[in-house]
Coordinates of C-alpha atoms and ligand atoms in Angstrom, one line a residue:
X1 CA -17.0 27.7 46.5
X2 CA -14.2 27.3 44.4
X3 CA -10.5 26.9 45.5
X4 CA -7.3 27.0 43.9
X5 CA -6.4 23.6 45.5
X6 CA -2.2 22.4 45.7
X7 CA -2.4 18.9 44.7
X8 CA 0.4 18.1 46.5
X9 CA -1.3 19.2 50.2
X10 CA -4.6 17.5 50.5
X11 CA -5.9 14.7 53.0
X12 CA -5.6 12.5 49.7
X13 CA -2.4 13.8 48.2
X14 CA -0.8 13.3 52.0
X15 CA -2.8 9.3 52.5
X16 CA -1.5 8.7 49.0
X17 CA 2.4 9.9 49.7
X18 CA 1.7 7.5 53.3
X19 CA 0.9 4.8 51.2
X20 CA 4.2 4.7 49.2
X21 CA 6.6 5.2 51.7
X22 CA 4.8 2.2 53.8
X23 CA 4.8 0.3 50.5
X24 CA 8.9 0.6 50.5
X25 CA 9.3 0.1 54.3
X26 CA 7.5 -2.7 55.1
X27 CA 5.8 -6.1 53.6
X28 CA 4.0 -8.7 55.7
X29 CA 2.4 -11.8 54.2
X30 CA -0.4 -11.1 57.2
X31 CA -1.5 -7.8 55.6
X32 CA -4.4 -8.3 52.9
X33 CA -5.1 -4.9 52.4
X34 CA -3.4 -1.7 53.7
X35 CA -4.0 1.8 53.9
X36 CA -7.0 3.0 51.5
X37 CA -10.3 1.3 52.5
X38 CA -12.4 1.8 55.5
X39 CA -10.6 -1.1 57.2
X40 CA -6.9 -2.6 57.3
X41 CA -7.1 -6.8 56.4
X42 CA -5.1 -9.1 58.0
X43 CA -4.9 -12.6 58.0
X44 CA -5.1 -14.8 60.6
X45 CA -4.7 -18.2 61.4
X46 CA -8.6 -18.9 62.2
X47 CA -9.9 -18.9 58.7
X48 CA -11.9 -15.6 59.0
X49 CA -9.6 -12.5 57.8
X50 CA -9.1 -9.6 61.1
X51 CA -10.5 -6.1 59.9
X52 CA -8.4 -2.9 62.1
X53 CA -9.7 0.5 61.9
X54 CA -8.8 4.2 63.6
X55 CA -10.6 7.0 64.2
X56 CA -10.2 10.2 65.9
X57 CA -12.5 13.2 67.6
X58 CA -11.8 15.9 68.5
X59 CA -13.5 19.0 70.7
X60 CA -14.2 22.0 68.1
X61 CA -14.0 19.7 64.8
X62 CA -16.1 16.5 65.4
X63 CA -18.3 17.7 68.5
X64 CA -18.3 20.6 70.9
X65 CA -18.0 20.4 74.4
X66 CA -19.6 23.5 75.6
X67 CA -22.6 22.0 73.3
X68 CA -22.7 18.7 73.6
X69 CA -23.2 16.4 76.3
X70 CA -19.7 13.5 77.3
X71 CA -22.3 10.7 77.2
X72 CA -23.6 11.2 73.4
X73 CA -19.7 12.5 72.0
X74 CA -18.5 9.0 74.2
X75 CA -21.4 7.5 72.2
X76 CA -20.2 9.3 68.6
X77 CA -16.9 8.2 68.7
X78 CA -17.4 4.7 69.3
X79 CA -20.7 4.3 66.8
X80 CA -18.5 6.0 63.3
X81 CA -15.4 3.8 64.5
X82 CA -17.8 1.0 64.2
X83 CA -19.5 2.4 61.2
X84 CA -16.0 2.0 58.9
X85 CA -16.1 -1.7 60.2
X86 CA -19.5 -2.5 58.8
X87 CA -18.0 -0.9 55.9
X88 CA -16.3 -3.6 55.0
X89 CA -19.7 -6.0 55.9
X90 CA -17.3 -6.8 59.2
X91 CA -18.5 -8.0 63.2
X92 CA -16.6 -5.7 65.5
X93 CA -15.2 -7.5 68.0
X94 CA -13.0 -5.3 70.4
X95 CA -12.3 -1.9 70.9
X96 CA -8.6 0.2 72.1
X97 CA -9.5 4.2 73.6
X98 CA -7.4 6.6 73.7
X99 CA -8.0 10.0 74.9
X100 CA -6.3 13.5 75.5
X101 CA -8.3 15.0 78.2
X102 CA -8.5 18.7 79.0
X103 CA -7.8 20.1 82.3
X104 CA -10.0 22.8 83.0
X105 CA -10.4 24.3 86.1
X106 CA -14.5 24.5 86.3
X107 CA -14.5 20.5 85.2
X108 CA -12.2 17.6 86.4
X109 CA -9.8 15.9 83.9
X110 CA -11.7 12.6 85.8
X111 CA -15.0 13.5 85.6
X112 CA -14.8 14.4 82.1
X113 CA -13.2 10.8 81.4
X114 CA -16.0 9.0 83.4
X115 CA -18.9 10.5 81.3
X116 CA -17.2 9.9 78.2
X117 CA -16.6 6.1 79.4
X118 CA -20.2 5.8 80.0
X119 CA -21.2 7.2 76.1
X120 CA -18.7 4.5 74.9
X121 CA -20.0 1.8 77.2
X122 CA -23.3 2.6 75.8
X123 CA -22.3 2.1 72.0
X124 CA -20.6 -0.8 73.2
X125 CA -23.5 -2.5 74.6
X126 CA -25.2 -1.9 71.9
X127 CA -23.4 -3.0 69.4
X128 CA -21.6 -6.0 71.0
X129 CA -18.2 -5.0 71.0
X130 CA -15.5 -5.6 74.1
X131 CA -13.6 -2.0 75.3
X132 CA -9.8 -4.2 76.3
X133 CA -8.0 -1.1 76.5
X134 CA -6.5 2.4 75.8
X135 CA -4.2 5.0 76.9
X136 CA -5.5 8.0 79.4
X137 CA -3.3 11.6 78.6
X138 CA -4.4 14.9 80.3
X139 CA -3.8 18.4 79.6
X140 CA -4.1 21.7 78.7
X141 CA -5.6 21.2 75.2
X142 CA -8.8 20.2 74.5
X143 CA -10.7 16.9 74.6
X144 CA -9.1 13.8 71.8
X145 CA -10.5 10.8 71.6
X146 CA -9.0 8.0 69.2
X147 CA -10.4 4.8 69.4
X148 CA -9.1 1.4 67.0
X149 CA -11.5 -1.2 66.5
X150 CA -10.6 -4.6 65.8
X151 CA -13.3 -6.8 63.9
X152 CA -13.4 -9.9 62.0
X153 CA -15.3 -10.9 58.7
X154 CA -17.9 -13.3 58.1
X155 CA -18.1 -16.3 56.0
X156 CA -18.6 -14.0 52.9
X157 CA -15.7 -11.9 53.4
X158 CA -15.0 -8.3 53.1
X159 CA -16.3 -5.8 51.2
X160 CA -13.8 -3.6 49.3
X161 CA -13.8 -0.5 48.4
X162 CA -12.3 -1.5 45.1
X163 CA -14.9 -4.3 43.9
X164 CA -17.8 -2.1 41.3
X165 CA -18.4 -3.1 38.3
X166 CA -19.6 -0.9 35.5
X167 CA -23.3 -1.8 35.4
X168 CA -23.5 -2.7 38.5
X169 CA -26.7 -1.3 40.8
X170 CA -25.7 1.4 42.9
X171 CA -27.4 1.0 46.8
X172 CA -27.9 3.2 49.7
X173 CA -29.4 2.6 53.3
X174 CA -31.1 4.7 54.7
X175 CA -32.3 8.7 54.3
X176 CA -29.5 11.4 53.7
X177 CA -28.4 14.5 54.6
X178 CA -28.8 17.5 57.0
X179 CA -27.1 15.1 59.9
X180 CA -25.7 18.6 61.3
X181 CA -29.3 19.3 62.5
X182 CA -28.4 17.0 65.3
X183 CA -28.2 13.3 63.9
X184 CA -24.3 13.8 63.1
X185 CA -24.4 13.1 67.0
X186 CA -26.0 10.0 67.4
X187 CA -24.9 7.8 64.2
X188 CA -26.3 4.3 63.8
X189 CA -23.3 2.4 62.8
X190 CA -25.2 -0.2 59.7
X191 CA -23.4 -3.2 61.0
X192 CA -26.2 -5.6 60.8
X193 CA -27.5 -3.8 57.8
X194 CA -24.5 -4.5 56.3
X195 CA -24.1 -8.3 56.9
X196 CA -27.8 -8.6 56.0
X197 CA -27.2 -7.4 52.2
X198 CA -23.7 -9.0 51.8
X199 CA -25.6 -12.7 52.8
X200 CA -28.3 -11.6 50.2
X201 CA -26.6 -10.1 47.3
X202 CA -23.1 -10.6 47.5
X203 CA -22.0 -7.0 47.4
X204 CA -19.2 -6.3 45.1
X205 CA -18.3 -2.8 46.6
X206 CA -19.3 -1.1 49.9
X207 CA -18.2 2.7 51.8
X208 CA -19.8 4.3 54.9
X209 CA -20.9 7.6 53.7
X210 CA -18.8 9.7 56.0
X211 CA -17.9 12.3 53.9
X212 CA -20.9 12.7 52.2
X213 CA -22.3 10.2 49.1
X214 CA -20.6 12.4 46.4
X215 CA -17.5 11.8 47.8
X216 CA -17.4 8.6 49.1
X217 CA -19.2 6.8 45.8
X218 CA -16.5 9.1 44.6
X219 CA -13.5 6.5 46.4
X220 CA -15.8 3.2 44.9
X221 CA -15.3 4.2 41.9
X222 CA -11.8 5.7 41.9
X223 CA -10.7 2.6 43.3
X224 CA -12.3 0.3 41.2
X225 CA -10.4 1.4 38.1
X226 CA -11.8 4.7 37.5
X227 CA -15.4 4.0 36.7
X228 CA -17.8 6.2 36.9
X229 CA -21.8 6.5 37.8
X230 CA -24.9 7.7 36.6
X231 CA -27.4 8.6 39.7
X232 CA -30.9 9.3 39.5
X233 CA -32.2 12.8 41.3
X234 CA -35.6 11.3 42.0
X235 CA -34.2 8.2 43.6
X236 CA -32.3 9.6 46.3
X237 CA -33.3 9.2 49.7
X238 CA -33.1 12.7 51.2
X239 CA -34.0 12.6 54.9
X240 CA -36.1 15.3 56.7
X241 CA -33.3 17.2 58.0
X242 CA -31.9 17.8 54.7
X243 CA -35.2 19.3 53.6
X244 CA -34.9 21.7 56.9
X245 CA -31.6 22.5 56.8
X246 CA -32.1 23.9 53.4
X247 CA -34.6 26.2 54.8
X248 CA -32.0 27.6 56.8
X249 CA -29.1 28.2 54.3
X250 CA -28.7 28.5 49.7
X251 CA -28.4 24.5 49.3
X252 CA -31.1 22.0 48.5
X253 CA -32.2 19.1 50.3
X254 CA -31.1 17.3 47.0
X255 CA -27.3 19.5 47.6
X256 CA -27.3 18.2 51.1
X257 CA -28.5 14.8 50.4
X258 CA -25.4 14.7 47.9
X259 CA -22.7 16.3 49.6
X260 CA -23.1 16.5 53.9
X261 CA -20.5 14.7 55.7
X262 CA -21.7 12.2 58.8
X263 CA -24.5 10.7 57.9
X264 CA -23.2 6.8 58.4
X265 CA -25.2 5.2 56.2
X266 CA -23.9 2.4 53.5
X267 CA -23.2 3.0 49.8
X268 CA -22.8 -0.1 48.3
X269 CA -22.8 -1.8 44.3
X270 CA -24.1 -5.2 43.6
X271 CA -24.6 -7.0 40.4
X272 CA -28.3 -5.6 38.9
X273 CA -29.6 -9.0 38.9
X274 CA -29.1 -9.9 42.5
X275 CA -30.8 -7.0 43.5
X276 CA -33.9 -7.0 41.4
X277 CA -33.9 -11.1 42.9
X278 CA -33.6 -10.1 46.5
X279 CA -34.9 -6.6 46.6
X280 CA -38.4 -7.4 47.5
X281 CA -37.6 -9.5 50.7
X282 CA -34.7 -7.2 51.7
X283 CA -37.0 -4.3 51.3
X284 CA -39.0 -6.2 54.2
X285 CA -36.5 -5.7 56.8
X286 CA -34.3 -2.4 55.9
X287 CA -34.5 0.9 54.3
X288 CA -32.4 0.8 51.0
X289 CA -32.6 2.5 47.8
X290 CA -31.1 2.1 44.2
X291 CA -29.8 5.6 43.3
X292 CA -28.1 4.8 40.1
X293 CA -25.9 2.4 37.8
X294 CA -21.9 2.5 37.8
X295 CA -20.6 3.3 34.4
X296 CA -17.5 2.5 32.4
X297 CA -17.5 6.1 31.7
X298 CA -15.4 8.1 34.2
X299 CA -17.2 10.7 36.5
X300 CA -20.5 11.3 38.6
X301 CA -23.2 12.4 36.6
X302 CA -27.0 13.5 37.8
X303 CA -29.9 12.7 36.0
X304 CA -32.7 15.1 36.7
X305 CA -35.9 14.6 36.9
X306 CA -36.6 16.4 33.7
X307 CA -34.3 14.2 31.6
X308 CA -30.9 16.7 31.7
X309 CA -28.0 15.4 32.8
X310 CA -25.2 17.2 35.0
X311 CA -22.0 16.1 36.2
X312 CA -21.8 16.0 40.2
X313 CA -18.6 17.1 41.7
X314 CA -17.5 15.6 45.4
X315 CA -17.2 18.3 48.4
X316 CA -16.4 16.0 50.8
X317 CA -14.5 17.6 54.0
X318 CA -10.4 17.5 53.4
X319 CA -9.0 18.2 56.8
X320 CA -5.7 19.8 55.4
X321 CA -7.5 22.6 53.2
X322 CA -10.9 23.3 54.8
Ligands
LIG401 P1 -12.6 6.8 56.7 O1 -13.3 8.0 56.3 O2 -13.2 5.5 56.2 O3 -12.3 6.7 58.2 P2 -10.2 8.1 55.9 O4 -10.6 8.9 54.7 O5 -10.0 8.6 57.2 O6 -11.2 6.8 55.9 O7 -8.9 7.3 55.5 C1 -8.7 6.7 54.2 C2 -7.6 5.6 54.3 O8 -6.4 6.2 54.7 C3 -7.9 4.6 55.4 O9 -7.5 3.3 54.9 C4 -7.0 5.0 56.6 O10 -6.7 3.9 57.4 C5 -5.8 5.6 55.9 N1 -5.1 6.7 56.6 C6 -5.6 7.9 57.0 N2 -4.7 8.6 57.7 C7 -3.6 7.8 57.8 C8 -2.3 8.0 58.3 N3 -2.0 9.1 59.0 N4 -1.4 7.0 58.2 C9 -1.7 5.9 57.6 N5 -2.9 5.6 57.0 C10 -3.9 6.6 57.1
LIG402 MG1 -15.2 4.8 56.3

């Protein structure tokens, strides 16, 4: 679908305007990096550099709750909070909830809060992180939940957004696509995947494909210096319930592989040598694929299988237009 799209009143166009009036206001030698990348950076006096990300549900947009059971959208918002801190190849290390519960006269404002707090506990557990606090609001709305994570990197140091190189190997975990089918519900945040490929290749650039890989390979290269990519059709991974969900509606599995929001895996660029070096023994202990090469030349362009070559444009979800 096409639209006639107001640059000025995107998601992006609004971040960006954020970004400069923050830029004038306010300068701490503590802040590495600011708003942009999955994760804020601070320093901090231990050596190893703080990460501090956001992230917000809500009832009708990220879950439902006459669908969907407290437990797993408890779960949800804790795993993609997590997700943008392995993002930045990041240990999460506490966690801050917020929520905005409804009041509905068929379910208590309390009961909703303590099935909820068991999903997060559940995501917590799992992934090692400490729930030290929040803030607990009730009304007539529906159900909000905003949780920050605070993490910490390791001895390698963050990814960046901003670090590709043209040439470099273009990665991705995992299988994509069709995460609506039900998967969008129970992401796997790639926290130790991530730390596992930083120690091995030393990643130059790294997203969590939250938006879908168009879009989000899309922010890589925009913000390393306008680069671009080439990306093979055959190579990528396309998951089961892209293949299904293409049954169901005009797109292909390749279509929903390329453009579906939530599927939480990692999208990351490394120098072509270290991968071809560590590739084999990585290959032992996680699901990754090479998709395609970064190029000095601006743009995403597909390779098909047949040899043509067309250029890929993002569809990634903009909250202030779709
Ligand atoms: P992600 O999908 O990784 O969560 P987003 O696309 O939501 O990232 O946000 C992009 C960047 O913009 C992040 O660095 C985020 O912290 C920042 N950002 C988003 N909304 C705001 C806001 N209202 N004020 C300040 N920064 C924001
Ligand atoms: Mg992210």
């Amino acid at each position: 679908m096409t639209h006639t799209r107001d640059r000025r009143s995107g998601e992006f166009e609004l971040i960006d305007w954020i970004r400069e009036q923050v830029r004038t206001t306010a300068s701490s030698e503590k802040v590495k990096l600011g708003i942009g990348d999955d994760c804020a950076i601070l320093a901090s006096s231990g050596g190893r550099d703080l990460l501090l990300t956001t992230d917000m549900l809500m009832d009708g947009r990220h879950f439902r709750t006459d669908e969907h059971d407290l437990q797993t959208i408890g779960y949800k918002a804790m795993a993609v909070n997590l997700s943008d801190i392995a993002a930045m190849a990041g240990v999460p290390v506490a966690a801050l909830v917020s929520v905005a519960l409804p009041r509905h006269r068929d379910q208590s404002a309390g009961d909703v809060a303590r099935r909820l707090v068991q999903g997060l506990q559940d995501a917590a557990t799992e992934f090692d992180v400490a729930l030290v606090g929040g803030d607990t609001n009730a009304w007539g709305g529906p159900l909000v939940v905003s949780i920050a994570v605070l993490g910490e990197t390791t001895g390698r140091g963050a990814v960046l957004r901003s670090g590709a190189r043209p040439g470099d190997a273009i990665l991705v975990t995992g299988a994509l696509g069709g995460s609506l089918m039900g998967r969008h519900l129970r992401p796997r945040p790639r926290l130790r995947e991530a730390i596992m490929l930083h120690e091995a290749l030393d990643l130059h650039a790294m997203v969590d494909i939250s938006d879908g890989l168009a879009a989000d390979l899309g922010h890589i290269l925009q913000q390393s210096g306008g680069l671009g990519a080439i990306l093979d059709a055959g190579d990528i991974p396309i998951h089961a319930d892209a293949r299904e969900q293409s049954l169901r509606d005009s797109s292909s599995p390749l279509e929903h592989a390329l453009h579906d929001g939530e599927d939480f895996e990692l999208c990351c660029t490394v120098d072509p040598r270290r991968w071809e070096q560590g590739r084999e023994s990585l290959l032992q202990k996680l699901a990754m694929t090479r998709i395609g090469t970064v190029t000095q030349e601006p743009g995403v362009r597909l390779r098909l299988v047949d040899g043509r070559i067309e250029s890929i444009h993002p569809r990634g979800f903009d909250h202030l237009r779709d």
